[in-house]
PDB file of C-alpha atoms in Angstrom:
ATOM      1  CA  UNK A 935      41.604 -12.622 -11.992  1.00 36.00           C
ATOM      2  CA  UNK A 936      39.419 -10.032 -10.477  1.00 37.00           C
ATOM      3  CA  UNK A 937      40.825  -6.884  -9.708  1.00 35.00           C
ATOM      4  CA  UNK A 938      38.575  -4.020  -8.254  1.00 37.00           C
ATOM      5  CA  UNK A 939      39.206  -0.701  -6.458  1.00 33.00           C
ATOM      6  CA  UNK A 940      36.741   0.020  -3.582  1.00 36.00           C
ATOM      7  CA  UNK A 941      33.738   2.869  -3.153  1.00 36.00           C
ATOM      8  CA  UNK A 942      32.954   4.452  -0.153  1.00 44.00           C
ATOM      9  CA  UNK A 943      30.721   1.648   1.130  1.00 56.00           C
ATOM     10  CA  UNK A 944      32.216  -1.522   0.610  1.00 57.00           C
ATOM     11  CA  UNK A 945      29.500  -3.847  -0.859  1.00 62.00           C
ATOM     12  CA  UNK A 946      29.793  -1.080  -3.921  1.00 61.00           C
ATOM     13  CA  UNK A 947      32.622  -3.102  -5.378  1.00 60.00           C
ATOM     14  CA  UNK A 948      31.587  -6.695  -4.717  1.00 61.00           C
ATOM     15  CA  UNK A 949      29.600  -7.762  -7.957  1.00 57.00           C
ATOM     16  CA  UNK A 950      26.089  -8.289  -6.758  1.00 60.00           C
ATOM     17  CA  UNK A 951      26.213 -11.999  -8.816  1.00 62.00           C
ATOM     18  CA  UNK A 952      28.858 -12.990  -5.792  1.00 66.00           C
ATOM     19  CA  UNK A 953      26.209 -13.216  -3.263  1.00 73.00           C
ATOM     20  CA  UNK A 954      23.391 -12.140  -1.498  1.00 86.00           C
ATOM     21  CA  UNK A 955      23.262  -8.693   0.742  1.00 85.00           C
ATOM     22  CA  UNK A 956      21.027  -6.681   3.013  1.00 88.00           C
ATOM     23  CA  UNK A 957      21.546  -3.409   3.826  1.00 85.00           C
ATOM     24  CA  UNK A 958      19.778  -1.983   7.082  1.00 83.00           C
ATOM     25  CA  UNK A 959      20.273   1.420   9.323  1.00 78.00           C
ATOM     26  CA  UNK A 960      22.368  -0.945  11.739  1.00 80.00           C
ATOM     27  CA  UNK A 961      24.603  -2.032   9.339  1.00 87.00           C
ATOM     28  CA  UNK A 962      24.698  -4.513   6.608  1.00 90.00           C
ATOM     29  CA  UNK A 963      25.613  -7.913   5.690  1.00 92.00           C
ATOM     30  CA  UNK A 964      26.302 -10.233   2.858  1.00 92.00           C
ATOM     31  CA  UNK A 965      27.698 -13.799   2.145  1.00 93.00           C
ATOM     32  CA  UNK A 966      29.756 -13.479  -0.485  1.00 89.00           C
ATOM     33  CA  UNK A 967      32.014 -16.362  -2.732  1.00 90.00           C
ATOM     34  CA  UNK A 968      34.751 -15.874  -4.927  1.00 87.00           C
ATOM     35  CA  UNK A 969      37.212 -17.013  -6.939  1.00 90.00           C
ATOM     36  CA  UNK A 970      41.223 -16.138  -6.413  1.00 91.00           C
ATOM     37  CA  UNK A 971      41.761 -12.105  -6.920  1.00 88.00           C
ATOM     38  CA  UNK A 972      42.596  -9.274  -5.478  1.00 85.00           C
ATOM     39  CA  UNK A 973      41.183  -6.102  -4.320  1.00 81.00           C
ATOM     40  CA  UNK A 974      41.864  -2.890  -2.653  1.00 80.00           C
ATOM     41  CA  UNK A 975      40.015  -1.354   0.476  1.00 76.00           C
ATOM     42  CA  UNK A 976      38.864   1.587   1.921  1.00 76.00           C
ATOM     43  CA  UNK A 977      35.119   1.588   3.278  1.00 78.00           C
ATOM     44  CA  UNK A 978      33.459   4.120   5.118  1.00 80.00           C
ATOM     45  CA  UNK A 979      32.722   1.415   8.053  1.00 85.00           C
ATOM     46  CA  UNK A 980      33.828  -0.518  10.189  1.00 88.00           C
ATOM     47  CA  UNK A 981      34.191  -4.466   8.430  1.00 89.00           C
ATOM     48  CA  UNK A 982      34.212  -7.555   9.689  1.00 93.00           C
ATOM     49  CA  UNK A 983      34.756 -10.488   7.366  1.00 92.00           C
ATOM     50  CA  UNK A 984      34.673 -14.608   8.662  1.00 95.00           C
ATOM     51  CA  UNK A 985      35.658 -17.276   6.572  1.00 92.00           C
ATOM     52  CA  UNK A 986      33.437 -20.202   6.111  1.00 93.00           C
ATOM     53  CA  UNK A 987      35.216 -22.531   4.613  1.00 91.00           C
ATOM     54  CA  UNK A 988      39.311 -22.897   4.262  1.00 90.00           C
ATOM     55  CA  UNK A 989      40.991 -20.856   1.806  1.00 89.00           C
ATOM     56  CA  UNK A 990      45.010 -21.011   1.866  1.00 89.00           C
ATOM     57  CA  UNK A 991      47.018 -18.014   0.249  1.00 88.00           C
ATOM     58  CA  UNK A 992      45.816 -15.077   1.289  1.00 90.00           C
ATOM     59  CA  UNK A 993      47.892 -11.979   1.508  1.00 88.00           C
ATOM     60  CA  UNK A 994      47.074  -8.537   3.026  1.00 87.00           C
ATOM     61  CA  UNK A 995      48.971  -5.098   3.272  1.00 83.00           C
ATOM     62  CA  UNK A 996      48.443  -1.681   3.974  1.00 72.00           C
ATOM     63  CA  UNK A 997      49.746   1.538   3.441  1.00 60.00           C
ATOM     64  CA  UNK A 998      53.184   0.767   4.498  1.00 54.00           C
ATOM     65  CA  UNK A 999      53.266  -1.873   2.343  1.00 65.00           C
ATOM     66  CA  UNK A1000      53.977  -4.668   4.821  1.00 74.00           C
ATOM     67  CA  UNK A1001      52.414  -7.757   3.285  1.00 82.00           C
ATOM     68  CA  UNK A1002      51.063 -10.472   6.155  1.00 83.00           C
ATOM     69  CA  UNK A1003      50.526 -14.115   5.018  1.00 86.00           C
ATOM     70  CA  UNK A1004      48.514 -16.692   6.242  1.00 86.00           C
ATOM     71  CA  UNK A1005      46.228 -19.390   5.533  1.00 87.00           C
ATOM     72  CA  UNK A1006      42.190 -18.789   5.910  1.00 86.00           C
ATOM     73  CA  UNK A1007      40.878 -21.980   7.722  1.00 88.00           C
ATOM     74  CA  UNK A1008      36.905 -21.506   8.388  1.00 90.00           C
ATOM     75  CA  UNK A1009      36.115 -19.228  11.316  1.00 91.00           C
ATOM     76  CA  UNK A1010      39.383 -17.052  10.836  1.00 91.00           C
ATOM     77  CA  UNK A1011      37.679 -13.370  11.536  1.00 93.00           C
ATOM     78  CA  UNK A1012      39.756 -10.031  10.071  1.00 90.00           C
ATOM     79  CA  UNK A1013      38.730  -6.646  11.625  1.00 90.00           C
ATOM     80  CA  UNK A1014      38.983  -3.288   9.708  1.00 86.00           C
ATOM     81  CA  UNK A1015      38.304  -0.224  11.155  1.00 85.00           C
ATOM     82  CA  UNK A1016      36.588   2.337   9.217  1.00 81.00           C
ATOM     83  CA  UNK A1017      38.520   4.801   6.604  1.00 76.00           C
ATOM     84  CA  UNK A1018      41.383   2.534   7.078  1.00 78.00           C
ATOM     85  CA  UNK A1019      42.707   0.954   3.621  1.00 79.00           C
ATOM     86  CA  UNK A1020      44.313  -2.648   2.761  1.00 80.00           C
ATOM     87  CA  UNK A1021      44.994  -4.632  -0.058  1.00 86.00           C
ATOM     88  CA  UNK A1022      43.807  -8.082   0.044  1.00 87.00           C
ATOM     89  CA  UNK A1023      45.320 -11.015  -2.300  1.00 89.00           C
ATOM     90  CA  UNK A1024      43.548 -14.516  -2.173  1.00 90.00           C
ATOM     91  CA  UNK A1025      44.947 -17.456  -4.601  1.00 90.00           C
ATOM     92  CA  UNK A1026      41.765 -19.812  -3.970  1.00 89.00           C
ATOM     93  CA  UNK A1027      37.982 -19.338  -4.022  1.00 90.00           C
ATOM     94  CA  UNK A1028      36.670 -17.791  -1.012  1.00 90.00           C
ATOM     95  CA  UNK A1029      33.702 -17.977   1.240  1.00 93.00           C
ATOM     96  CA  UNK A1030      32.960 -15.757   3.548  1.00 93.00           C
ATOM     97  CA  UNK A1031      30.704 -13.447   4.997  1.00 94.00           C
ATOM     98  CA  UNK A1032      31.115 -10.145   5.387  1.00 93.00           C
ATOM     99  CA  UNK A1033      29.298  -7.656   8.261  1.00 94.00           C
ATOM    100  CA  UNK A1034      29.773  -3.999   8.527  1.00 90.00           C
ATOM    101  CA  UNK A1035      28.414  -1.473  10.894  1.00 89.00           C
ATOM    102  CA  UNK A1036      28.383   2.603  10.890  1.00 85.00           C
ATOM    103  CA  UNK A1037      31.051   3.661  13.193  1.00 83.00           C
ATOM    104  CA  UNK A1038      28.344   5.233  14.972  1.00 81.00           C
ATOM    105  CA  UNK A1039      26.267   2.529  15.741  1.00 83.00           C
ATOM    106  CA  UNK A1040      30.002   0.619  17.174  1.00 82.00           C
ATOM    107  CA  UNK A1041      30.030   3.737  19.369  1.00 81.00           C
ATOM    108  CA  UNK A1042      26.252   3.048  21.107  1.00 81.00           C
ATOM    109  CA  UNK A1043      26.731  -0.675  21.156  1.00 82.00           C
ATOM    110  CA  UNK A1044      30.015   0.206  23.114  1.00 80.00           C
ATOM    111  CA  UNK A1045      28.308   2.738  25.532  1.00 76.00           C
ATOM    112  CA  UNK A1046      25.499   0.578  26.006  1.00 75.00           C
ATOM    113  CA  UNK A1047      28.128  -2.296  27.180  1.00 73.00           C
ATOM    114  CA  UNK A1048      30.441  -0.350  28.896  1.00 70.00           C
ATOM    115  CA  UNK A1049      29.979   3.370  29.210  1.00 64.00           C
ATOM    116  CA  UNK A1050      31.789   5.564  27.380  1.00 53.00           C
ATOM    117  CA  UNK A1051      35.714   5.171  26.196  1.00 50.00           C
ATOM    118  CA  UNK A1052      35.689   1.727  24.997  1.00 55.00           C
ATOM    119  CA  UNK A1053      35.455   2.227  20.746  1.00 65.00           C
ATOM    120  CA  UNK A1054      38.102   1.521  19.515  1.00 77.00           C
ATOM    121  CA  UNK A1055      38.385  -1.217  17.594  1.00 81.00           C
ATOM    122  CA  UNK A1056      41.442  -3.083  17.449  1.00 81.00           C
ATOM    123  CA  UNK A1057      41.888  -5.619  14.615  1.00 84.00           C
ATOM    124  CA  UNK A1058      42.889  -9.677  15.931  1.00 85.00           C
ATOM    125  CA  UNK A1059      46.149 -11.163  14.053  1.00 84.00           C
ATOM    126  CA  UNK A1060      45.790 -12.820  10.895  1.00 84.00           C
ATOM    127  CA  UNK A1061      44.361 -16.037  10.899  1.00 87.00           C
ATOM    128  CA  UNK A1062      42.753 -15.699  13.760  1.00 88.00           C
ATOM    129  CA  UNK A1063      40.049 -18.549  14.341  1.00 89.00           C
ATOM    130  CA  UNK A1064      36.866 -17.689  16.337  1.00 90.00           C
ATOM    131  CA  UNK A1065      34.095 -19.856  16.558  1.00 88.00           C
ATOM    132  CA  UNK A1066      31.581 -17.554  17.796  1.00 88.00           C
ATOM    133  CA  UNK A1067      31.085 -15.562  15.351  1.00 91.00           C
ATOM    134  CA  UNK A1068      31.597 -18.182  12.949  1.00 92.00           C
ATOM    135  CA  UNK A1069      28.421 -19.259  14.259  1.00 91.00           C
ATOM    136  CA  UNK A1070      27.010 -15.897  13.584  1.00 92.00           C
ATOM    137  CA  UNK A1071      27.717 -15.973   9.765  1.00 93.00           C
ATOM    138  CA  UNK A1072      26.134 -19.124   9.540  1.00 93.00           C
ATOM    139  CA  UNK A1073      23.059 -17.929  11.092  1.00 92.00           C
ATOM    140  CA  UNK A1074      23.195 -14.854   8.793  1.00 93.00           C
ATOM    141  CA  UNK A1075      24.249 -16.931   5.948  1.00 93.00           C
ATOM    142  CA  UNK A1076      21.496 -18.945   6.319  1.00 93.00           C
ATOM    143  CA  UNK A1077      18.833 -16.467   6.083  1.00 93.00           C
ATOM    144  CA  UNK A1078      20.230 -14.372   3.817  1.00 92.00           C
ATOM    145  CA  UNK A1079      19.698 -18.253   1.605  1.00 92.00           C
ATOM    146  CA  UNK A1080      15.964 -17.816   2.282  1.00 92.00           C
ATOM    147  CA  UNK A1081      13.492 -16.442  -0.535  1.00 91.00           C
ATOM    148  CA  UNK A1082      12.398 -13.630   1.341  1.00 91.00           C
ATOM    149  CA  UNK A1083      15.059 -12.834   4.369  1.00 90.00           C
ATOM    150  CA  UNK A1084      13.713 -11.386   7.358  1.00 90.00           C
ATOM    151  CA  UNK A1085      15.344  -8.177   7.889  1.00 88.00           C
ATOM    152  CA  UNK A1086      14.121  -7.404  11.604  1.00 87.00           C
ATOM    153  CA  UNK A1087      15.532 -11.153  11.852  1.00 89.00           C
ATOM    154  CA  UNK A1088      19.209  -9.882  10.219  1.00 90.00           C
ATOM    155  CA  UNK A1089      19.056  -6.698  12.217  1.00 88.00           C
ATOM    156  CA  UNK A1090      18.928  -9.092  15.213  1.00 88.00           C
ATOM    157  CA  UNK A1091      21.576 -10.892  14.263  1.00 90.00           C
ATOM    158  CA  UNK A1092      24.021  -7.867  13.235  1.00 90.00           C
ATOM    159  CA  UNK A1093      23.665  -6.692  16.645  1.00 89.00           C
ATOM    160  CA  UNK A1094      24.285  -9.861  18.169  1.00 89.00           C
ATOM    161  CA  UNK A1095      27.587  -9.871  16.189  1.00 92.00           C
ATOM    162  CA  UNK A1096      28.318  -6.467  16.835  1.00 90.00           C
ATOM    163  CA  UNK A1097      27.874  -7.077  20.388  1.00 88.00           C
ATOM    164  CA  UNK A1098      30.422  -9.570  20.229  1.00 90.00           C
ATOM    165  CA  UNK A1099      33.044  -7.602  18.374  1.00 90.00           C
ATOM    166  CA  UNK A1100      32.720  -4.400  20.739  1.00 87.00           C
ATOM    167  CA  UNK A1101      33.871  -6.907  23.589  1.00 85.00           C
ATOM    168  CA  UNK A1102      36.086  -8.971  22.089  1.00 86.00           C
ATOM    169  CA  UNK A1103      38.350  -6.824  19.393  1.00 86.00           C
ATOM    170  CA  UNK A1104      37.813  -2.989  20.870  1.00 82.00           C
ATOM    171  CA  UNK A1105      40.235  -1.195  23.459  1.00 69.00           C
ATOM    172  CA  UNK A1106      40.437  -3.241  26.200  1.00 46.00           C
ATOM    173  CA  UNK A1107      38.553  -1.611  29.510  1.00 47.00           C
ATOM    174  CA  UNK A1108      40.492  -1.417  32.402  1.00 45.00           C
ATOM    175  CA  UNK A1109      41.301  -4.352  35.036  1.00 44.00           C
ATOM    176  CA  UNK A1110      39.212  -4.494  38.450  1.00 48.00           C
ATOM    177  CA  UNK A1111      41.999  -2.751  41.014  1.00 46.00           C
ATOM    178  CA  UNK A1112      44.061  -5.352  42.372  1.00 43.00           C
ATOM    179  CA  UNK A1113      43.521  -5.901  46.243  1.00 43.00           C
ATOM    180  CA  UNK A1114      45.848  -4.613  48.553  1.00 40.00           C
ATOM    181  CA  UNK A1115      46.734  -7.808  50.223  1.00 44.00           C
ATOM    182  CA  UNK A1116      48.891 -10.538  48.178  1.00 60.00           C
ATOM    183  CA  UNK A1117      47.816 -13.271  46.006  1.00 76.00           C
ATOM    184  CA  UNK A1118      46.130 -12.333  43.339  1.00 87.00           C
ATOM    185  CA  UNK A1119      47.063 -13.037  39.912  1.00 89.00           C
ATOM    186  CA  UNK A1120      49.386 -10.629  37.880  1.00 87.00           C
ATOM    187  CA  UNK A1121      47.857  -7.841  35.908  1.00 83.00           C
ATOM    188  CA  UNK A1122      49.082  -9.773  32.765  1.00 81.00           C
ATOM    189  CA  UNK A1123      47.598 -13.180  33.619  1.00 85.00           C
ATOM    190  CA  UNK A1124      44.567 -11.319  34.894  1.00 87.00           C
ATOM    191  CA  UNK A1125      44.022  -9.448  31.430  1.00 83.00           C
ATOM    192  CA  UNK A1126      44.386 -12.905  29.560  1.00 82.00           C
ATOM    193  CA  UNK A1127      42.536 -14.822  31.645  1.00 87.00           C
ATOM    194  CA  UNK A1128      39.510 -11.861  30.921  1.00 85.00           C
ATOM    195  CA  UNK A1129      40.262 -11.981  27.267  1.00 79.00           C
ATOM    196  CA  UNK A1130      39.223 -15.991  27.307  1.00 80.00           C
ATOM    197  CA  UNK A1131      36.149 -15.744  29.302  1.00 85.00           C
ATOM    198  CA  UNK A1132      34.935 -12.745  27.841  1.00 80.00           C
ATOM    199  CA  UNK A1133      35.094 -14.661  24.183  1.00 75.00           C
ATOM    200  CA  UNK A1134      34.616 -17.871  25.296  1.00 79.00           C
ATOM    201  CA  UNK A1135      31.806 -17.729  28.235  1.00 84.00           C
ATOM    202  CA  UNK A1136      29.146 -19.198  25.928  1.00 82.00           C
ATOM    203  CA  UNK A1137      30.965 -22.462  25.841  1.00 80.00           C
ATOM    204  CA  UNK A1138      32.141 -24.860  28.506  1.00 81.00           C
ATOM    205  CA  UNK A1139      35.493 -23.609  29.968  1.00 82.00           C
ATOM    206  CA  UNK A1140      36.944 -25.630  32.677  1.00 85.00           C
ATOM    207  CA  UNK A1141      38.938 -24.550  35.719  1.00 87.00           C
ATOM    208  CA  UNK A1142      42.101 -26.205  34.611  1.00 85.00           C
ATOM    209  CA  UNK A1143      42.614 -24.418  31.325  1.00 83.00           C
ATOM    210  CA  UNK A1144      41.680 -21.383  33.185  1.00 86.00           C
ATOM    211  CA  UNK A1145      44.738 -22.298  35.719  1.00 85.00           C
ATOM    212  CA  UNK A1146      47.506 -22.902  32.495  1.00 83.00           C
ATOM    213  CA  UNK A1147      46.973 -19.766  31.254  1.00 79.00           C
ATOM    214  CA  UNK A1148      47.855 -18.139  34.586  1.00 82.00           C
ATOM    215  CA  UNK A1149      50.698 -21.193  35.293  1.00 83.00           C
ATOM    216  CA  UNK A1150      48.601 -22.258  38.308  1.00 84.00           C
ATOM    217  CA  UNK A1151      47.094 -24.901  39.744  1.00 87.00           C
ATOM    218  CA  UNK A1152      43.456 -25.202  40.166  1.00 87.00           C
ATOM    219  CA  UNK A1153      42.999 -24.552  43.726  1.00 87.00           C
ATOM    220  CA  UNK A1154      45.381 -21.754  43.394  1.00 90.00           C
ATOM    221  CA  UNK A1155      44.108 -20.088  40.397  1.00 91.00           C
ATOM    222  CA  UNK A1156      40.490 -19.995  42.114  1.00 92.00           C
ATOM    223  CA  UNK A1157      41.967 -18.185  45.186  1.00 92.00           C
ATOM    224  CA  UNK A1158      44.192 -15.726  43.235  1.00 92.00           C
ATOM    225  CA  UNK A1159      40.715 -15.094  40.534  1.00 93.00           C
ATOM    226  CA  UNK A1160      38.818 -14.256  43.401  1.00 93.00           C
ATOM    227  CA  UNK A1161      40.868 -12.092  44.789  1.00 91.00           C
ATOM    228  CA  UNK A1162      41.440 -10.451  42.253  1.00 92.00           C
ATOM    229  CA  UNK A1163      38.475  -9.944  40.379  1.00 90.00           C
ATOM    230  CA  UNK A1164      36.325 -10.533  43.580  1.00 91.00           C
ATOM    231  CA  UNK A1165      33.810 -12.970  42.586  1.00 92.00           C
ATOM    232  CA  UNK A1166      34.898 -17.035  42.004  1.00 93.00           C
ATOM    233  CA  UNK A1167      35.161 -18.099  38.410  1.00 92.00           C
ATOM    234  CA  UNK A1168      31.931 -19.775  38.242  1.00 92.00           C
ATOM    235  CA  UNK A1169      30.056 -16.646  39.348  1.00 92.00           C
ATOM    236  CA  UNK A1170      32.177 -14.321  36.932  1.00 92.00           C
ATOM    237  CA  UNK A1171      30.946 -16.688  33.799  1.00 92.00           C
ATOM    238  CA  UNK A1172      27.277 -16.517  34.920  1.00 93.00           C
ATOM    239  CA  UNK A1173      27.369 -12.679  35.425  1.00 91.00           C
ATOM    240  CA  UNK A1174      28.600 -12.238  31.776  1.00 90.00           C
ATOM    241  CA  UNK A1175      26.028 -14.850  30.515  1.00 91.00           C
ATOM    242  CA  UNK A1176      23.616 -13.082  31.981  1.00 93.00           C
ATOM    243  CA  UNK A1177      24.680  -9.503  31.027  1.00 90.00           C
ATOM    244  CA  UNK A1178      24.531 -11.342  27.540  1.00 88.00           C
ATOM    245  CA  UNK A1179      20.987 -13.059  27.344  1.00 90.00           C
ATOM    246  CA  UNK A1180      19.547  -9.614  28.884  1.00 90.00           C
ATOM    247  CA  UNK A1181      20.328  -8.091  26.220  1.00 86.00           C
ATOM    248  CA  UNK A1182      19.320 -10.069  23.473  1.00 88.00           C
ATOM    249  CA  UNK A1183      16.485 -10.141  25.171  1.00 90.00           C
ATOM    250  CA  UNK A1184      16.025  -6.311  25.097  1.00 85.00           C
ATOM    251  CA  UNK A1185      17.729  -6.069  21.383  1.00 80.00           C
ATOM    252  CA  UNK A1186      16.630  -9.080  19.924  1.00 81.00           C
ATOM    253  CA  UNK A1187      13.844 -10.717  18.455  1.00 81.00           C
ATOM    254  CA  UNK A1188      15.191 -14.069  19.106  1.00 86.00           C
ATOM    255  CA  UNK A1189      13.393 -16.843  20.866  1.00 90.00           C
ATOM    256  CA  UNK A1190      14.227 -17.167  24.509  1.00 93.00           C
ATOM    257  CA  UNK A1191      14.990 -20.656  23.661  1.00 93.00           C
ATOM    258  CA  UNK A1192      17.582 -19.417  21.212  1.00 90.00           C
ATOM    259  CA  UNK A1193      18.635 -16.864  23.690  1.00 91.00           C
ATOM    260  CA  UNK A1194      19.334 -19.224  26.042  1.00 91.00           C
ATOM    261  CA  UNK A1195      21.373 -21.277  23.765  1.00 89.00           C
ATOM    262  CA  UNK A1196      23.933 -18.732  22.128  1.00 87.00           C
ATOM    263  CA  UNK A1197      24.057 -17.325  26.086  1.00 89.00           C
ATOM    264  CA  UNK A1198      25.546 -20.667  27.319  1.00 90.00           C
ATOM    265  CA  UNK A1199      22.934 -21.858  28.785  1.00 93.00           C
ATOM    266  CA  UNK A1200      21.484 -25.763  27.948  1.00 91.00           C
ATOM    267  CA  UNK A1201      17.903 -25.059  27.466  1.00 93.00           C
ATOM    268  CA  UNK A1202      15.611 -22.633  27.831  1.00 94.00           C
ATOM    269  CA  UNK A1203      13.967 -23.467  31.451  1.00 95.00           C
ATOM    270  CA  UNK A1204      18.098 -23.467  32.497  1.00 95.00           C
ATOM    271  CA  UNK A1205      18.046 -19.762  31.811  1.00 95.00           C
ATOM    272  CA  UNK A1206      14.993 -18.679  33.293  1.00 95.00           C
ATOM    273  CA  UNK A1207      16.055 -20.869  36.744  1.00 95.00           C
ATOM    274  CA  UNK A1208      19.147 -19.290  36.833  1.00 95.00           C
ATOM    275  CA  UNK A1209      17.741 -15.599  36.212  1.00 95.00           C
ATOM    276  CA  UNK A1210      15.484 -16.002  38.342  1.00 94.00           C
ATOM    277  CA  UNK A1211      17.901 -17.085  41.666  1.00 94.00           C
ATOM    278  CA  UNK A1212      20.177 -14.341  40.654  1.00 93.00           C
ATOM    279  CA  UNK A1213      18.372 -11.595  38.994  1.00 92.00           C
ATOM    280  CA  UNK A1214      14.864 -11.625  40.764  1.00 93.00           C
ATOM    281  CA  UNK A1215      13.096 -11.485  37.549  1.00 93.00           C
ATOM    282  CA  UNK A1216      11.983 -14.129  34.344  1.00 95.00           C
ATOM    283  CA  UNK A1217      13.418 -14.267  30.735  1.00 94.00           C
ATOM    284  CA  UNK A1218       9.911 -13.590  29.751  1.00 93.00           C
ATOM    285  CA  UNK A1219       9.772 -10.362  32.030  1.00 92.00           C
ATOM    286  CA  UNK A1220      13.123  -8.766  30.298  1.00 91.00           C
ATOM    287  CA  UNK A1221      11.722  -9.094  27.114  1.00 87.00           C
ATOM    288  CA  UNK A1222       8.233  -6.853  28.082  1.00 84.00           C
ATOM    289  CA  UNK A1223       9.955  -4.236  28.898  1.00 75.00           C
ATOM    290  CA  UNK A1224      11.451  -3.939  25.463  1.00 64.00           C
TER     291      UNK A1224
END
């Protein structure tokens, strides 16, 4: 059984024969397999880790020694801030890859999304499954498999991912102020209902599981939404699809066709159509002024 103790950067004590790596000023990546063992944590940055394949038995704790169980299905996602320490146990072979990022760069990626005071990251409960950024380690997992990876192409990609972890597991920003009249939803079902669009507004979402997380009905929900967030649902998801694909456009060197795609959108001439109406300007025009 393997049994390691961690250096400052956390790829120092993964065996290089476990997997392939890159290393980059953004941060770093590496898809990594192996069988049951155990290690001990403490990296100097922030580390994000998805499963790609199921692997039951896996046991965490941290320096008050509470031990959390659960059972890795593929996509689970674990979050550890930097300088923070854990011991991990896993009984089975385990796939996974693992991202980390300078808590420096987490900072500008946060300031760059939503102005400063939103850093913080704050780690999901075990076992849970997100299919975004499962996505993400494939994509990285499949280059990394390439002869030569691209590592402009896996800078892309880091910041895509890091993107999506500074709105999805850092302090959450405050709630638009409620309005004045009555109505709207409560600040509790407005904050969950935010939490699912915000990590799921690249797939389809409908109105009606929007409305049973608030205990609403449709028609209701969209009249309490709008008032309090003041914009309809439908506009809300096409704002933050938008806010997304501008900025891989700006960060990324992804095709606007793939832009389009991991922004929600179904093709690439949807995107532009849609930009266009609403933003006065082309896919193709974001990207020149990179």
């Amino acid at each position: 059984m393997e049994r390691q103790i961690a250096n400052e950067h956390i790829f120092d004590e993964i065996p290089g024969n476990k997997g392939p790596r890159v290393i980059t000023d953004r941060g770093a990546v590496a898809h990594v397999v192996r069988p049951p063992g155990s290690h001990r944590l403490r990296p100097r940055e922030h580390t994000v880790a998805v499963m790609l394949a199921a692997s039951p038995g896996i046991r965490v704790s941290f320096d008050d020694q509470r031990v959390h169980e659960y059972d890795g299905d593929a996509g689970t996602i674990s979050v550890m801030p930097a300088n923070s320490e854990r011991k991990v146990t896993w009984s089975s072979t385990c796939e996974k890859v693992i991202v980390t990022m300078p808590p420096q760069r987490l900072l500008e990626l946060s300031a760059h999304e939503f102005g400063a005071g939103r850093a913080v990251l704050q780690p999901p409960p075990f076992g849970l499954i997100d299919l975004r950024a499962l996505h993400l380690a494939e994509m990285l997992k499949a280059e990394l498999a390439r002869e030569v990876p691209s590592k402009i192409y896996i800078e892309s990609l880091i910041t895509i991912f890091g993107v999506h972890i500074v709105r999805n597991y850092t302090g959450a920003d405050s709630l638009p102020p409620r309005r004045k009249s009555g109505g709207g939803l409560s600040n509790r079902s407005a904050e969950r209902v935010r939490e699912l669009l915000e990590s799921r507004f690249a797939s389809k979402i409908t109105v009606g599981e929007l409305a049973a997380v608030s205990g609403l009905s449709p028609r209701h929900f969209i009249q309490a939404f709008t008032k309090t967030f003041g914009e309809s649902p439908h506009r809300y998801v096409l704002r933050l699809r938008l806010n997304f694909a501008e900025e891989l456009l700006v960060e990324s060197v992804l095709s606007i066709a793939e832009i389009a795609h991991l922004s929600g959108f179904s093709d690439q001439s949807h995107l532009t159509v849609t930009m266009s109406k609403h933003r006065n300007r082309t896919p193709r025009q974001v990207k020149q002024q990179r």
